[in-house]
Amino acid sequence: MSLQDKLDAFKADFESKKAPRQAVEIMHRATAELIASGQAARVLGVGAVAPTFALMEADGGLVSSADLLALGPLVLSFYRGVWCPYCNIELGALQETWPAINATGAQLASISPQSPANGRKAKRDKQVAFPMLSDPNGEVANAFGLRFRLPDDLIALYKSFGVDLPAINEDPSWTLPMPARFVIRRDGIIVYTEVSPDYTIRPDPAGLLPLLKRLQNAVTV
């Protein structure tokens, strides 16, 4: 089953059986407003220089973009956090694809605004082998153009669900990154951008393998 098939199955079950209709309407409206804002079109695209960073990894220690790029091309996956079931499904798909990504000589890292403690929980729950980085206040996500503030009615809904983002992220701003994936060449240039203002729609990470193999061949030829 593809990643999108898994996301669609979860969404259908959640919206038809678990979430009140009013809650579904609020979530759909927030997604439609984010799409209509055009922010996704302003995210850093192919040919841009990727922002540099040094972030805490879930298991401890700083991990920098320079260190990762020294090892090979870098796949960066931005996600919302351990509280988001869609993100957890995606993390599972990334972990399944990680050996194939690594076989091309590329590196993989995920970035979310959640605290390192919540990053450790996500890493443990999904048995993730690649670096999971904590982005305080969403500063790196903002540099890529991904960070946005949730609308007030969605904030109220999340509170009613017990999703306390200020506690999860140790940041009172109620901001999140749009889920996104970038491939960064070893010289720091972005060669692939995929952003999902609709957080329920995400590309299968295996789709990156042809590009990563081309990058590998470009280095070895």
PDB file of C-alpha atoms in Angstrom:
ATOM      1  CA  MET A   1       0.000   0.000   0.000  1.00  0.00           C
ATOM      2  CA  SER A   2       1.383   3.416  -0.942  1.00  0.00           C
ATOM      3  CA  LEU A   3       1.849   6.198   1.579  1.00  0.00           C
ATOM      4  CA  GLN A   4      -1.090   8.112   0.108  1.00  0.00           C
ATOM      5  CA  ASP A   5      -3.306   5.036   0.287  1.00  0.00           C
ATOM      6  CA  LYS A   6      -2.515   4.750   3.997  1.00  0.00           C
ATOM      7  CA  LEU A   7      -3.188   8.452   4.560  1.00  0.00           C
ATOM      8  CA  ASP A   8      -6.476   8.252   2.642  1.00  0.00           C
ATOM      9  CA  ALA A   9      -7.612   5.225   4.635  1.00  0.00           C
ATOM     10  CA  PHE A  10      -6.865   6.950   7.944  1.00  0.00           C
ATOM     11  CA  LYS A  11      -8.610  10.145   6.815  1.00  0.00           C
ATOM     12  CA  ALA A  12     -11.737   8.297   5.674  1.00  0.00           C
ATOM     13  CA  ASP A  13     -12.007   6.425   8.972  1.00  0.00           C
ATOM     14  CA  PHE A  14     -11.325   9.508  11.104  1.00  0.00           C
ATOM     15  CA  GLU A  15     -13.713  11.821   9.290  1.00  0.00           C
ATOM     16  CA  SER A  16     -16.553   9.330   8.921  1.00  0.00           C
ATOM     17  CA  LYS A  17     -16.411   7.598  12.303  1.00  0.00           C
ATOM     18  CA  LYS A  18     -14.428   9.588  14.882  1.00  0.00           C
ATOM     19  CA  ALA A  19     -14.563  13.336  14.274  1.00  0.00           C
ATOM     20  CA  PRO A  20     -17.737  15.432  14.676  1.00  0.00           C
ATOM     21  CA  ARG A  21     -18.932  17.022  11.428  1.00  0.00           C
ATOM     22  CA  GLN A  22     -18.248  20.526  12.736  1.00  0.00           C
ATOM     23  CA  ALA A  23     -14.659  19.559  13.545  1.00  0.00           C
ATOM     24  CA  VAL A  24     -14.139  18.184  10.039  1.00  0.00           C
ATOM     25  CA  GLU A  25     -15.548  21.404   8.577  1.00  0.00           C
ATOM     26  CA  ILE A  26     -13.127  23.517  10.639  1.00  0.00           C
ATOM     27  CA  MET A  27     -10.142  21.416   9.529  1.00  0.00           C
ATOM     28  CA  HIS A  28     -11.201  21.492   5.880  1.00  0.00           C
ATOM     29  CA  ARG A  29     -11.732  25.256   6.005  1.00  0.00           C
ATOM     30  CA  ALA A  30      -8.303  25.854   7.563  1.00  0.00           C
ATOM     31  CA  THR A  31      -6.676  23.747   4.855  1.00  0.00           C
ATOM     32  CA  ALA A  32      -8.561  25.561   2.098  1.00  0.00           C
ATOM     33  CA  GLU A  33      -7.515  28.941   3.524  1.00  0.00           C
ATOM     34  CA  LEU A  34      -3.861  27.908   3.670  1.00  0.00           C
ATOM     35  CA  ILE A  35      -3.991  26.704   0.064  1.00  0.00           C
ATOM     36  CA  ALA A  36      -5.720  29.936  -1.011  1.00  0.00           C
ATOM     37  CA  SER A  37      -3.078  32.046   0.738  1.00  0.00           C
ATOM     38  CA  GLY A  38      -0.526  30.987  -1.877  1.00  0.00           C
ATOM     39  CA  GLN A  39       2.161  30.426   0.732  1.00  0.00           C
ATOM     40  CA  ALA A  40       3.121  27.071  -0.777  1.00  0.00           C
ATOM     41  CA  ALA A  41       4.154  28.830  -3.992  1.00  0.00           C
ATOM     42  CA  ARG A  42       6.546  31.045  -2.016  1.00  0.00           C
ATOM     43  CA  VAL A  43       8.460  28.175  -0.414  1.00  0.00           C
ATOM     44  CA  LEU A  44      12.104  27.879  -1.475  1.00  0.00           C
ATOM     45  CA  GLY A  45      12.223  26.086  -4.802  1.00  0.00           C
ATOM     46  CA  VAL A  46      14.624  24.365  -7.146  1.00  0.00           C
ATOM     47  CA  GLY A  47      17.789  26.387  -7.665  1.00  0.00           C
ATOM     48  CA  ALA A  48      17.597  28.234  -4.336  1.00  0.00           C
ATOM     49  CA  VAL A  49      20.363  28.000  -1.767  1.00  0.00           C
ATOM     50  CA  ALA A  50      19.140  25.972   1.196  1.00  0.00           C
ATOM     51  CA  PRO A  51      19.320  27.668   4.601  1.00  0.00           C
ATOM     52  CA  THR A  52      21.989  26.228   6.864  1.00  0.00           C
ATOM     53  CA  PHE A  53      21.160  24.926  10.330  1.00  0.00           C
ATOM     54  CA  ALA A  54      22.468  23.198  13.431  1.00  0.00           C
ATOM     55  CA  LEU A  55      19.706  21.510  15.448  1.00  0.00           C
ATOM     56  CA  MET A  56      19.408  19.127  18.368  1.00  0.00           C
ATOM     57  CA  GLU A  57      18.785  15.514  17.413  1.00  0.00           C
ATOM     58  CA  ALA A  58      16.191  13.466  19.306  1.00  0.00           C
ATOM     59  CA  ASP A  59      18.845  11.199  20.829  1.00  0.00           C
ATOM     60  CA  GLY A  60      21.074  14.146  21.770  1.00  0.00           C
ATOM     61  CA  GLY A  61      23.792  16.213  20.151  1.00  0.00           C
ATOM     62  CA  LEU A  62      23.830  18.903  17.499  1.00  0.00           C
ATOM     63  CA  VAL A  63      23.435  17.890  13.865  1.00  0.00           C
ATOM     64  CA  SER A  64      24.292  20.474  11.235  1.00  0.00           C
ATOM     65  CA  SER A  65      23.362  20.708   7.582  1.00  0.00           C
ATOM     66  CA  ALA A  66      27.066  21.022   6.793  1.00  0.00           C
ATOM     67  CA  ASP A  67      27.805  17.710   8.527  1.00  0.00           C
ATOM     68  CA  LEU A  68      24.991  15.945   6.662  1.00  0.00           C
ATOM     69  CA  LEU A  69      25.939  17.388   3.276  1.00  0.00           C
ATOM     70  CA  ALA A  70      29.532  16.342   3.819  1.00  0.00           C
ATOM     71  CA  LEU A  71      28.223  12.762   3.639  1.00  0.00           C
ATOM     72  CA  GLY A  72      26.092  13.146   0.505  1.00  0.00           C
ATOM     73  CA  PRO A  73      22.961  14.784  -0.910  1.00  0.00           C
ATOM     74  CA  LEU A  74      20.375  15.511   1.762  1.00  0.00           C
ATOM     75  CA  VAL A  75      16.674  14.689   1.883  1.00  0.00           C
ATOM     76  CA  LEU A  76      14.945  16.969   4.398  1.00  0.00           C
ATOM     77  CA  SER A  77      11.427  16.100   5.537  1.00  0.00           C
ATOM     78  CA  PHE A  78       9.497  18.732   7.522  1.00  0.00           C
ATOM     79  CA  TYR A  79       6.586  17.435   9.574  1.00  0.00           C
ATOM     80  CA  ARG A  80       4.201  18.731  12.223  1.00  0.00           C
ATOM     81  CA  GLY A  81       4.936  16.491  15.195  1.00  0.00           C
ATOM     82  CA  VAL A  82       4.314  13.296  17.117  1.00  0.00           C
ATOM     83  CA  TRP A  83       0.723  14.361  17.850  1.00  0.00           C
ATOM     84  CA  CYS A  84      -0.195  14.265  14.138  1.00  0.00           C
ATOM     85  CA  PRO A  85      -1.274  10.796  12.915  1.00  0.00           C
ATOM     86  CA  TYR A  86      -0.630  11.719   9.284  1.00  0.00           C
ATOM     87  CA  CYS A  87       2.948  12.642  10.186  1.00  0.00           C
ATOM     88  CA  ASN A  88       3.422   9.364  12.038  1.00  0.00           C
ATOM     89  CA  ILE A  89       2.225   7.431   8.998  1.00  0.00           C
ATOM     90  CA  GLU A  90       4.692   9.391   6.860  1.00  0.00           C
ATOM     91  CA  LEU A  91       7.531   8.721   9.309  1.00  0.00           C
ATOM     92  CA  GLY A  92       6.846   5.018   8.902  1.00  0.00           C
ATOM     93  CA  ALA A  93       7.086   5.342   5.118  1.00  0.00           C
ATOM     94  CA  LEU A  94      10.325   7.311   5.399  1.00  0.00           C
ATOM     95  CA  GLN A  95      11.818   4.663   7.667  1.00  0.00           C
ATOM     96  CA  GLU A  96      10.822   1.928   5.201  1.00  0.00           C
ATOM     97  CA  THR A  97      12.504   3.860   2.378  1.00  0.00           C
ATOM     98  CA  TRP A  98      15.560   4.946   4.365  1.00  0.00           C
ATOM     99  CA  PRO A  99      17.779   1.944   3.417  1.00  0.00           C
ATOM    100  CA  ALA A 100      17.121   2.577  -0.291  1.00  0.00           C
ATOM    101  CA  ILE A 101      17.787   6.295   0.141  1.00  0.00           C
ATOM    102  CA  ASN A 102      21.021   5.599   1.969  1.00  0.00           C
ATOM    103  CA  ALA A 103      22.073   3.098  -0.715  1.00  0.00           C
ATOM    104  CA  THR A 104      22.231   6.018  -3.178  1.00  0.00           C
ATOM    105  CA  GLY A 105      24.723   7.782  -0.916  1.00  0.00           C
ATOM    106  CA  ALA A 106      22.126  10.309   0.258  1.00  0.00           C
ATOM    107  CA  GLN A 107      21.296  11.313   3.806  1.00  0.00           C
ATOM    108  CA  LEU A 108      17.821  11.728   5.326  1.00  0.00           C
ATOM    109  CA  ALA A 109      16.706  13.895   8.233  1.00  0.00           C
ATOM    110  CA  SER A 110      13.333  14.997   9.535  1.00  0.00           C
ATOM    111  CA  ILE A 111      12.643  18.385  11.114  1.00  0.00           C
ATOM    112  CA  SER A 112       9.710  19.379  13.313  1.00  0.00           C
ATOM    113  CA  PRO A 113       9.031  22.170  15.826  1.00  0.00           C
ATOM    114  CA  GLN A 114       8.383  19.705  18.644  1.00  0.00           C
ATOM    115  CA  SER A 115      10.675  19.532  21.647  1.00  0.00           C
ATOM    116  CA  PRO A 116      13.549  17.017  21.683  1.00  0.00           C
ATOM    117  CA  ALA A 117      11.639  14.935  24.244  1.00  0.00           C
ATOM    118  CA  ASN A 118       8.707  14.568  21.855  1.00  0.00           C
ATOM    119  CA  GLY A 119      11.155  13.867  19.052  1.00  0.00           C
ATOM    120  CA  ARG A 120      12.551  10.988  21.112  1.00  0.00           C
ATOM    121  CA  LYS A 121       9.037   9.614  21.568  1.00  0.00           C
ATOM    122  CA  ALA A 122       8.361   9.745  17.825  1.00  0.00           C
ATOM    123  CA  LYS A 123      11.728   8.174  17.058  1.00  0.00           C
ATOM    124  CA  ARG A 124      11.147   5.360  19.525  1.00  0.00           C
ATOM    125  CA  ASP A 125       7.529   4.709  18.517  1.00  0.00           C
ATOM    126  CA  LYS A 126       8.358   4.497  14.808  1.00  0.00           C
ATOM    127  CA  GLN A 127      11.805   2.909  15.312  1.00  0.00           C
ATOM    128  CA  VAL A 128      13.363   5.610  13.172  1.00  0.00           C
ATOM    129  CA  ALA A 129      17.042   5.166  12.293  1.00  0.00           C
ATOM    130  CA  PHE A 130      17.706   8.511  10.613  1.00  0.00           C
ATOM    131  CA  PRO A 131      18.205  11.842  12.449  1.00  0.00           C
ATOM    132  CA  MET A 132      15.085  13.534  13.817  1.00  0.00           C
ATOM    133  CA  LEU A 133      15.795  17.188  14.510  1.00  0.00           C
ATOM    134  CA  SER A 134      14.030  19.690  16.771  1.00  0.00           C
ATOM    135  CA  ASP A 135      13.474  23.153  15.256  1.00  0.00           C
ATOM    136  CA  PRO A 136      12.896  25.618  18.149  1.00  0.00           C
ATOM    137  CA  ASN A 137      10.226  28.200  17.322  1.00  0.00           C
ATOM    138  CA  GLY A 138      10.124  26.834  13.769  1.00  0.00           C
ATOM    139  CA  GLU A 139      13.029  29.043  12.732  1.00  0.00           C
ATOM    140  CA  VAL A 140      14.440  26.676  10.099  1.00  0.00           C
ATOM    141  CA  ALA A 141      10.959  25.969   8.740  1.00  0.00           C
ATOM    142  CA  ASN A 142      10.437  29.716   8.513  1.00  0.00           C
ATOM    143  CA  ALA A 143      13.702  30.121   6.580  1.00  0.00           C
ATOM    144  CA  PHE A 144      12.401  27.614   4.017  1.00  0.00           C
ATOM    145  CA  GLY A 145       9.053  29.464   3.862  1.00  0.00           C
ATOM    146  CA  LEU A 146       6.983  26.746   5.544  1.00  0.00           C
ATOM    147  CA  ARG A 147       5.935  28.243   8.873  1.00  0.00           C
ATOM    148  CA  PHE A 148       2.377  29.538   9.339  1.00  0.00           C
ATOM    149  CA  ARG A 149       0.038  30.334  12.230  1.00  0.00           C
ATOM    150  CA  LEU A 150      -3.060  28.247  12.764  1.00  0.00           C
ATOM    151  CA  PRO A 151      -6.417  30.095  12.507  1.00  0.00           C
ATOM    152  CA  ASP A 152      -8.180  30.757  15.791  1.00  0.00           C
ATOM    153  CA  ASP A 153     -11.031  28.270  15.242  1.00  0.00           C
ATOM    154  CA  LEU A 154      -8.541  25.483  14.516  1.00  0.00           C
ATOM    155  CA  ILE A 155      -6.559  26.403  17.639  1.00  0.00           C
ATOM    156  CA  ALA A 156      -9.750  26.093  19.683  1.00  0.00           C
ATOM    157  CA  LEU A 157     -10.504  22.738  18.061  1.00  0.00           C
ATOM    158  CA  TYR A 158      -7.021  21.381  18.764  1.00  0.00           C
ATOM    159  CA  LYS A 159      -7.353  22.489  22.381  1.00  0.00           C
ATOM    160  CA  SER A 160     -10.634  20.589  22.622  1.00  0.00           C
ATOM    161  CA  PHE A 161      -8.811  17.504  21.291  1.00  0.00           C
ATOM    162  CA  GLY A 162      -6.100  17.932  23.939  1.00  0.00           C
ATOM    163  CA  VAL A 163      -3.448  18.929  21.388  1.00  0.00           C
ATOM    164  CA  ASP A 164      -1.465  21.531  23.356  1.00  0.00           C
ATOM    165  CA  LEU A 165       1.035  22.770  20.782  1.00  0.00           C
ATOM    166  CA  PRO A 166       2.644  25.329  23.137  1.00  0.00           C
ATOM    167  CA  ALA A 167       3.538  22.444  25.460  1.00  0.00           C
ATOM    168  CA  ILE A 168       4.483  20.000  22.677  1.00  0.00           C
ATOM    169  CA  ASN A 169       6.683  22.545  20.902  1.00  0.00           C
ATOM    170  CA  GLU A 170       7.730  24.606  23.938  1.00  0.00           C
ATOM    171  CA  ASP A 171       6.617  27.616  21.914  1.00  0.00           C
ATOM    172  CA  PRO A 172       3.463  29.695  22.563  1.00  0.00           C
ATOM    173  CA  SER A 173       2.993  30.823  18.954  1.00  0.00           C
ATOM    174  CA  TRP A 174       0.614  28.106  17.647  1.00  0.00           C
ATOM    175  CA  THR A 175       2.623  27.875  14.444  1.00  0.00           C
ATOM    176  CA  LEU A 176       3.482  24.823  12.363  1.00  0.00           C
ATOM    177  CA  PRO A 177       5.374  24.001   9.175  1.00  0.00           C
ATOM    178  CA  MET A 178       3.512  22.873   6.113  1.00  0.00           C
ATOM    179  CA  PRO A 179       4.665  19.276   5.525  1.00  0.00           C
ATOM    180  CA  ALA A 180       7.393  19.393   2.905  1.00  0.00           C
ATOM    181  CA  ARG A 181      10.292  17.511   1.423  1.00  0.00           C
ATOM    182  CA  PHE A 182      13.471  18.927  -0.096  1.00  0.00           C
ATOM    183  CA  VAL A 183      16.458  17.355  -1.794  1.00  0.00           C
ATOM    184  CA  ILE A 184      19.609  19.398  -1.359  1.00  0.00           C
ATOM    185  CA  ARG A 185      22.693  18.811  -3.462  1.00  0.00           C
ATOM    186  CA  ARG A 186      26.052  18.616  -1.699  1.00  0.00           C
ATOM    187  CA  ASP A 187      26.835  22.186  -2.748  1.00  0.00           C
ATOM    188  CA  GLY A 188      23.754  23.401  -0.848  1.00  0.00           C
ATOM    189  CA  ILE A 189      21.490  23.947  -3.853  1.00  0.00           C
ATOM    190  CA  ILE A 190      17.900  22.710  -3.672  1.00  0.00           C
ATOM    191  CA  VAL A 191      17.161  20.323  -6.543  1.00  0.00           C
ATOM    192  CA  TYR A 192      13.694  19.151  -5.458  1.00  0.00           C
ATOM    193  CA  THR A 193      10.863  20.775  -3.493  1.00  0.00           C
ATOM    194  CA  GLU A 194       7.523  19.247  -2.552  1.00  0.00           C
ATOM    195  CA  VAL A 195       5.216  21.101  -0.155  1.00  0.00           C
ATOM    196  CA  SER A 196       1.803  19.961   1.107  1.00  0.00           C
ATOM    197  CA  PRO A 197      -0.476  22.766   2.342  1.00  0.00           C
ATOM    198  CA  ASP A 198      -3.052  19.972   2.614  1.00  0.00           C
ATOM    199  CA  TYR A 199      -1.361  17.908   5.324  1.00  0.00           C
ATOM    200  CA  THR A 200      -3.368  14.813   4.339  1.00  0.00           C
ATOM    201  CA  ILE A 201      -1.674  14.641   0.914  1.00  0.00           C
ATOM    202  CA  ARG A 202       2.009  13.632   0.839  1.00  0.00           C
ATOM    203  CA  PRO A 203       4.137  12.038  -1.896  1.00  0.00           C
ATOM    204  CA  ASP A 204       5.621   8.596  -1.470  1.00  0.00           C
ATOM    205  CA  PRO A 205       9.290   8.956  -0.479  1.00  0.00           C
ATOM    206  CA  ALA A 206      10.248   6.150  -2.873  1.00  0.00           C
ATOM    207  CA  GLY A 207       9.507   8.631  -5.645  1.00  0.00           C
ATOM    208  CA  LEU A 208      12.755  10.406  -4.755  1.00  0.00           C
ATOM    209  CA  LEU A 209      14.956   7.416  -5.583  1.00  0.00           C
ATOM    210  CA  PRO A 210      15.408   8.105  -9.328  1.00  0.00           C
ATOM    211  CA  LEU A 211      16.568  11.653  -8.565  1.00  0.00           C
ATOM    212  CA  LEU A 212      18.922  10.472  -5.848  1.00  0.00           C
ATOM    213  CA  LYS A 213      20.390   7.862  -8.179  1.00  0.00           C
ATOM    214  CA  ARG A 214      20.984  10.544 -10.803  1.00  0.00           C
ATOM    215  CA  LEU A 215      22.781  12.651  -8.223  1.00  0.00           C
ATOM    216  CA  GLN A 216      24.873   9.614  -7.274  1.00  0.00           C
ATOM    217  CA  ASN A 217      25.797   8.976 -10.899  1.00  0.00           C
ATOM    218  CA  ALA A 218      26.676  12.639 -11.417  1.00  0.00           C
ATOM    219  CA  VAL A 219      29.194  12.378  -8.594  1.00  0.00           C
ATOM    220  CA  THR A 220      30.684   9.041  -9.624  1.00  0.00           C
ATOM    221  CA  VAL A 221      30.943   9.614 -13.384  1.00  0.00           C
TER     222      VAL A 221
END
